[in-house]
Every structure is written in C-alpha cells, then in structure tokens.
Tab-separated table of C-alpha atoms in Angstrom:
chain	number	residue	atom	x	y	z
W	1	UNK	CA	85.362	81.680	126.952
W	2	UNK	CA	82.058	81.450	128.825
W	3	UNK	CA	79.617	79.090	126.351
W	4	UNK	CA	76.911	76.694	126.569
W	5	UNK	CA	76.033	74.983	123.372
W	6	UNK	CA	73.010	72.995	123.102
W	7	UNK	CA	72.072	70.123	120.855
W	8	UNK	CA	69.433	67.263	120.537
W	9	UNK	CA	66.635	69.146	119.234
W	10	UNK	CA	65.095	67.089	115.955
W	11	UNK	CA	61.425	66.437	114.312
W	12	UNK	CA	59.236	64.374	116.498
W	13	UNK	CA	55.750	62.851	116.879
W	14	UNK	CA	53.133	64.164	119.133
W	15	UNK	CA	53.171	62.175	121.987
W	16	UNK	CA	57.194	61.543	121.480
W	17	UNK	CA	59.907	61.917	123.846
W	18	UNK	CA	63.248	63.696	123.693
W	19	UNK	CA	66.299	64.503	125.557
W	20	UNK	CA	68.243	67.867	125.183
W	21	UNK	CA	71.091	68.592	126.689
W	22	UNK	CA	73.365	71.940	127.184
W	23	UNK	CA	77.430	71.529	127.437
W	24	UNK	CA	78.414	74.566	129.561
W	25	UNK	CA	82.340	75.358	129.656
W	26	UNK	CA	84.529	78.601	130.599
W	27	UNK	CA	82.797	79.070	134.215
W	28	UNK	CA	82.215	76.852	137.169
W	29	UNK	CA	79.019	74.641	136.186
W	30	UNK	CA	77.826	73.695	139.564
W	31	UNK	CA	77.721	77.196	141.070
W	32	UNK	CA	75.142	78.106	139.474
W	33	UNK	CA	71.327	77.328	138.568
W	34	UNK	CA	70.806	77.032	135.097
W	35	UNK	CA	67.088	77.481	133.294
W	36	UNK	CA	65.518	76.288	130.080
W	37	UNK	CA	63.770	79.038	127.797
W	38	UNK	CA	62.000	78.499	124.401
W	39	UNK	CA	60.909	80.679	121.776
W	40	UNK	CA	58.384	79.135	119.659
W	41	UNK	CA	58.983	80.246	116.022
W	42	UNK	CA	57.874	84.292	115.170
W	43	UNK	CA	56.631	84.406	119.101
W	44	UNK	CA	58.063	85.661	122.207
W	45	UNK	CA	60.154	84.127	125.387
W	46	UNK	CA	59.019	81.565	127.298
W	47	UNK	CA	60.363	80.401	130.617
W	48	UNK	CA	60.368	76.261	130.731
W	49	UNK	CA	62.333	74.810	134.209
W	50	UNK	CA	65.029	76.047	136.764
W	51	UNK	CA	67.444	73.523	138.356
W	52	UNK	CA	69.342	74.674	141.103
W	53	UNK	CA	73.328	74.407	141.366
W	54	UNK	CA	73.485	71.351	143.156
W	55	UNK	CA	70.504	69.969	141.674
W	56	UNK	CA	67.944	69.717	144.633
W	57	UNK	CA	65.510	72.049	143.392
W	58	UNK	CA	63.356	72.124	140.167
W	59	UNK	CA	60.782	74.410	139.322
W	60	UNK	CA	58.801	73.842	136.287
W	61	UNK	CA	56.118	76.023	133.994
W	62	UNK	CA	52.576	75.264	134.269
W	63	UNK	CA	52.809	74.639	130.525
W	64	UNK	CA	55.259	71.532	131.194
W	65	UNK	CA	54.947	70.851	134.347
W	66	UNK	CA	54.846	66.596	134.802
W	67	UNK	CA	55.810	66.295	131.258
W	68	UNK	CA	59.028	67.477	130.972
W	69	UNK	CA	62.444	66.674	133.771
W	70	UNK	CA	65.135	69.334	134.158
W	71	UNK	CA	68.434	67.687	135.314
W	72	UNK	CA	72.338	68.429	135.645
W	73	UNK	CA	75.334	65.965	136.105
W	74	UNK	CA	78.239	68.599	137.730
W	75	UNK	CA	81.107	66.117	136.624
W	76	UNK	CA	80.278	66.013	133.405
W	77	UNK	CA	79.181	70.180	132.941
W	78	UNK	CA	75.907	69.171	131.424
W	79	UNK	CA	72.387	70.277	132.037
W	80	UNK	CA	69.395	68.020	130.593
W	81	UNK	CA	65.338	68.542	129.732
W	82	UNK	CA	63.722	65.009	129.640
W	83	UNK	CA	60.556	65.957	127.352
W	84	UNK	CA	57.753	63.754	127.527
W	85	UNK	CA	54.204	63.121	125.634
W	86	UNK	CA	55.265	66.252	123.400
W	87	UNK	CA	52.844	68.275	121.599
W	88	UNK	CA	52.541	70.911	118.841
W	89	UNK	CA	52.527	73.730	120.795
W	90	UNK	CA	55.692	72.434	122.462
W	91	UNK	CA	57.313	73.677	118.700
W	92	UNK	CA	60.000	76.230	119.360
W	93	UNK	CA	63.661	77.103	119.686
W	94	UNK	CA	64.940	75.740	123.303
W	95	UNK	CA	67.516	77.613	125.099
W	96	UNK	CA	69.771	76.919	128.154
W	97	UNK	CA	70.640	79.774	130.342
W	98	UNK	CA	72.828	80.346	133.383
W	99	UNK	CA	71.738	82.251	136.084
W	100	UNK	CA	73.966	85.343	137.464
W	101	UNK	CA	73.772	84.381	141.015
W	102	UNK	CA	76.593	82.198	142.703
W	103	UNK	CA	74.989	79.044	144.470
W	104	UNK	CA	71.366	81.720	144.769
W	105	UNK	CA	68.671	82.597	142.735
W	106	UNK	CA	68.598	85.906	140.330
W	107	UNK	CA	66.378	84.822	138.118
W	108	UNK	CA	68.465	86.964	135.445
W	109	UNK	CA	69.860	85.044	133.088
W	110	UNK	CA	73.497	86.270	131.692
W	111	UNK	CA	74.684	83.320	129.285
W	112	UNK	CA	72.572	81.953	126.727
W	113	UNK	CA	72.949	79.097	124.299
W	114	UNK	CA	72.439	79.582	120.572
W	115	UNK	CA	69.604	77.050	121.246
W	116	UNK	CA	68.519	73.957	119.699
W	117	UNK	CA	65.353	73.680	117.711
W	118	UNK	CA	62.511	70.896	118.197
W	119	UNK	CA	59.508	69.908	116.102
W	120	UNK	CA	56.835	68.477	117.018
W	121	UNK	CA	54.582	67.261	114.021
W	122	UNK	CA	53.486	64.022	112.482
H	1	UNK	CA	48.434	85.901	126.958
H	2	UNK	CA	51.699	87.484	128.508
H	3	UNK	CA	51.638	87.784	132.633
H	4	UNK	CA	53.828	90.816	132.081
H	5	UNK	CA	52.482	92.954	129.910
H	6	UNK	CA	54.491	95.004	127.348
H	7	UNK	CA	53.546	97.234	124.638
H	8	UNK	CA	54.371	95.328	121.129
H	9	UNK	CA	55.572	97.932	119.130
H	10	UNK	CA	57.740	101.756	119.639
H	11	UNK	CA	59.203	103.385	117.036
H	12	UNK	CA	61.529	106.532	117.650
H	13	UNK	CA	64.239	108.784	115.720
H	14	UNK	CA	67.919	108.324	115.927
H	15	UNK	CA	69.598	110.074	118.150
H	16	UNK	CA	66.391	110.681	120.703
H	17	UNK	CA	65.096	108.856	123.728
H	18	UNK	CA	62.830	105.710	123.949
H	19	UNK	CA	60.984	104.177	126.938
H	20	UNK	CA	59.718	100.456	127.188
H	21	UNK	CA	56.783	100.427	129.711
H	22	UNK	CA	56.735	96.740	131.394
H	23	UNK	CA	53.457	95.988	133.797
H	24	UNK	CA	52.761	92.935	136.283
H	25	UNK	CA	51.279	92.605	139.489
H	26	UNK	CA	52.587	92.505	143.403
H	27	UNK	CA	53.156	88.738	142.604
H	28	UNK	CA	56.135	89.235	140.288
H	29	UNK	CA	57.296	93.100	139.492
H	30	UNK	CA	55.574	94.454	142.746
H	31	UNK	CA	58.113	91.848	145.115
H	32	UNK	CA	60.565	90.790	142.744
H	33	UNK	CA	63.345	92.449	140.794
H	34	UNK	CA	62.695	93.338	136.696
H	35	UNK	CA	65.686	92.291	134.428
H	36	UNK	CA	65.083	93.019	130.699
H	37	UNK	CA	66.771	91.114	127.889
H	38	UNK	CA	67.711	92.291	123.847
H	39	UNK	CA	67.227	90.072	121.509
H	40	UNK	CA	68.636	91.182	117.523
H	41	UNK	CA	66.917	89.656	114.617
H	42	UNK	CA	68.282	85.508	114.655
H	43	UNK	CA	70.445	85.605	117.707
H	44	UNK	CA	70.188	84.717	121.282
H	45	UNK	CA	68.870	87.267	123.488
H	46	UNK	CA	71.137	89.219	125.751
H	47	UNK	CA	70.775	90.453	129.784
H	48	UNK	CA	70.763	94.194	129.185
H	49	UNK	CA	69.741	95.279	132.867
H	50	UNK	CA	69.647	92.867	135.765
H	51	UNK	CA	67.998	93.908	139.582
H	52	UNK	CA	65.473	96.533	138.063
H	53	UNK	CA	68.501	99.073	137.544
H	54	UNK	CA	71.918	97.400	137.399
H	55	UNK	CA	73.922	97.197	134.092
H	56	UNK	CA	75.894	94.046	133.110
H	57	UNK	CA	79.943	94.371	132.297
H	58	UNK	CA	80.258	95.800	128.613
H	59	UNK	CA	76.469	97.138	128.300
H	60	UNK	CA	76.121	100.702	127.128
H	61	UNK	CA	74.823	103.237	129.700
H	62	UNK	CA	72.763	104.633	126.725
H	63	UNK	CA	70.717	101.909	128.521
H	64	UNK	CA	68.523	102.316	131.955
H	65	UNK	CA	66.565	100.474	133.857
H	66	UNK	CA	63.564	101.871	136.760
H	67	UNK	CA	60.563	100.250	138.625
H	68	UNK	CA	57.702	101.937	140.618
H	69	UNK	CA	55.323	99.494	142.282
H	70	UNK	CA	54.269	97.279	139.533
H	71	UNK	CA	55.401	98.108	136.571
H	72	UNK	CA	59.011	98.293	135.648
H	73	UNK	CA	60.641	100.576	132.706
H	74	UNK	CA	63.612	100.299	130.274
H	75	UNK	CA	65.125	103.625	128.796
H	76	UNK	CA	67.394	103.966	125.059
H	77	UNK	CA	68.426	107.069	124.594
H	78	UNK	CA	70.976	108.461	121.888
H	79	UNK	CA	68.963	105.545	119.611
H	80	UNK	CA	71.278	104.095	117.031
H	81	UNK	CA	70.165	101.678	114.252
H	82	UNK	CA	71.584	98.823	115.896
H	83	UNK	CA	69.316	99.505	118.576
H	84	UNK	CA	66.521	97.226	116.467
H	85	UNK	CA	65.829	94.641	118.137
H	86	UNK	CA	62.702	93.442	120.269
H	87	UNK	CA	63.006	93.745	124.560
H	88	UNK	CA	61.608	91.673	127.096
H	89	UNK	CA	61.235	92.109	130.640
H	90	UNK	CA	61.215	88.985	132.999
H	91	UNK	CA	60.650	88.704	136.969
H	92	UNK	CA	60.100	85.331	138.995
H	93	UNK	CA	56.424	85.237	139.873
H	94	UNK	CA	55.642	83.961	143.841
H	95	UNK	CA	52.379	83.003	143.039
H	96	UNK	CA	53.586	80.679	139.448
H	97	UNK	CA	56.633	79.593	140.963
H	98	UNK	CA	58.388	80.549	138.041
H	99	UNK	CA	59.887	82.920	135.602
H	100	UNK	CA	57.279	85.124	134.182
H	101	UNK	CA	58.382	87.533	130.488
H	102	UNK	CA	56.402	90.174	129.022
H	103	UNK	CA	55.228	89.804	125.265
H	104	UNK	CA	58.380	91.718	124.157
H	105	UNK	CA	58.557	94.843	122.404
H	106	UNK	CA	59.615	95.414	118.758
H	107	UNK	CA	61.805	98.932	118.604
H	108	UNK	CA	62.442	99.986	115.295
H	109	UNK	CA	64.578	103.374	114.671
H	110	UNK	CA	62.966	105.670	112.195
C-alpha cells in the first residue's frame, strides 16, 4: 500500500524550532519529488517547499522561505522540514505529498499524508 | 489573499451539474497546467484531475476538468451528497517559484 505518514508536529514557542518528518512506503521514494502543504486550522491549502527526487533542488514559499529546510534521506524513505524562528501564523496542519511525475516535476500531488499538526503559541 | 482565485461558495441540486470557476494569470494557469484537489470534511485532500483535463485511476468521470487562457474550470455533474466537500485548484507559478492554490470552494448539495 502506497502511504506516507507524518509525525513530529507538537506545541511550540514563537521563535522555536522543529523537525517533521514524513515515512513514505509502498512506492519507490527517490523517484519522485515530494512537497510540504499546510492547512492552517478552518483556512485553505497552502503550498510550503518542493524537494526534488534526488534532493538537489529546493524551492521554498515566500512565506518560509530562509526559515524553514526541506530535506530527504533516500535510504532511509524519509522526507524532513527543518522549521526555524516559528511564528503564529505558522499554526496549521502540515502535510507531505508526493508528486505524480517519475524523476520530473508535475506539480500535482497524488499521495497525501494524514498530516501532522503544529502549534505555535506561548 | 489567494493568487488563484476561486469562488468560496456553490450550492446545486442532486442529480444536476456544477462548475468551479478557477482564475490566475499567464504566470501560473496561463503557462502551466491546473490540477484540482477534493478535500471531505477532516480528511486529507485528494488529486481529482491532474494536467488541466486528465483523471487519476479510480476517479469518477462524473468529474471534468477544462482551461481557456487563464482561468481553469472543474465540472460535477450527476451531484451526489457525497459530493460535499470544498475544491481547490493549484498550478506552479514561474514568477513565485512555487506552487500557487486558489482559496477553495465549499460545494454543498441542496
């Protein structure tokens, strides 16, 4: 079964850092780019980063951009967000999701996560 | 303030025909392809139509997708109640170097 499952999303401090991370199983990881999306609560989708397959391209929103790190480690099927000096409008449900295109760029994304949640408040 | 820009709200009878009007710009819908997304009340969203037109493995053809310069268009017709849900459309932007949604759309079957 295709899945990615993320986890590591918890209450933080403004100005915090944390670490998510996305297990991906049932396809073959380093294929394909994989994006973060988040959903801050009641609102609508926002795009976060976009890592390529083998890594040597990120692209990041202008929301995030120098704050937070996409990365991937192929061996172990895992994709990463490194978020830095988080604030309150960083609140939301994060998602990992693969993109459809083998080692390209589609943009669309066909397997999401259930997502992991992060709050930041003092 | 979405870049795409979606109406927030249709409403329609079962068994007729919706339309979800999605509007950009020649930096994102105008040279890139639209792919809109379902997303049911507390679950992930879903890829519902991918390259403007194209329908994923195991998606009902009730479902359609079309774009004319800018502004991009998803179809429902034979609306069932399951239908509820609300619908974005996405499409990388050149000029943001990124992924770019529309506000989403709330569809709710009379």
């Amino acid at each position: 079964e295709v899945q990615l499952v993320e986890s590591g999303g918890v209450v933080v401090q403004p100005g915090g850092s944390l670490r998510l991370s996305c297990a991906a199983s049932g396809f073959t990881f380093d294929d394909y780019a994989m994006h973060w999306v988040r959903q801050a609560p009641g609102k609508g989708l926002e795009w976060v980063s976009l890592i390529s397959w083998d890594g040597g391209s990120t692209y990041y929103a202008d929301s995030v951009k120098g704050r937070f790190t996409i990365s991937r480690d192929n061996s172990k099927n895992s994709l990463y967000l490194q978020m830095n000096s988080l604030r309150a409008e960083d609140t939301a449900l994060y998602y990992c999701a693969k993109d459809m295109a083998v080692r390209g760029f589609a943009y669309a994304f066909d397997i999401w996560g259930q997502g992991t949640m992060v709050t930041v408040s003092s | 303030q979405s870049v795409l820009t979606q109406p927030p709200s249709v409403s329609e009878a079962p068994r007729q025909r919706v339309t979800i009007s999605c509007s950009g710009s020649s930096s994102n819908i105008g040279n890139n392809a639209v792919n809109w997304y379902q997303q049911l009340p507390g679950k992930a969203p879903k890829l519902l139509i991918y390259y403007d037109d194209l329908l994923p493995s195991g998606v009902s053809d009730r479902f359609s997708g079309s774009k004319s310069g800018t502004s991009a268009s998803l179809a429902i017709s034979g609306l069932q109640s399951e239908d509820e849900a609300d619908y974005y459309c996405a499409a990388w932007d050149d000029r943001l170097n990124g992924v770019v949604f529309g506000g989403g759309t709330k569809l709710t079957v009379l």
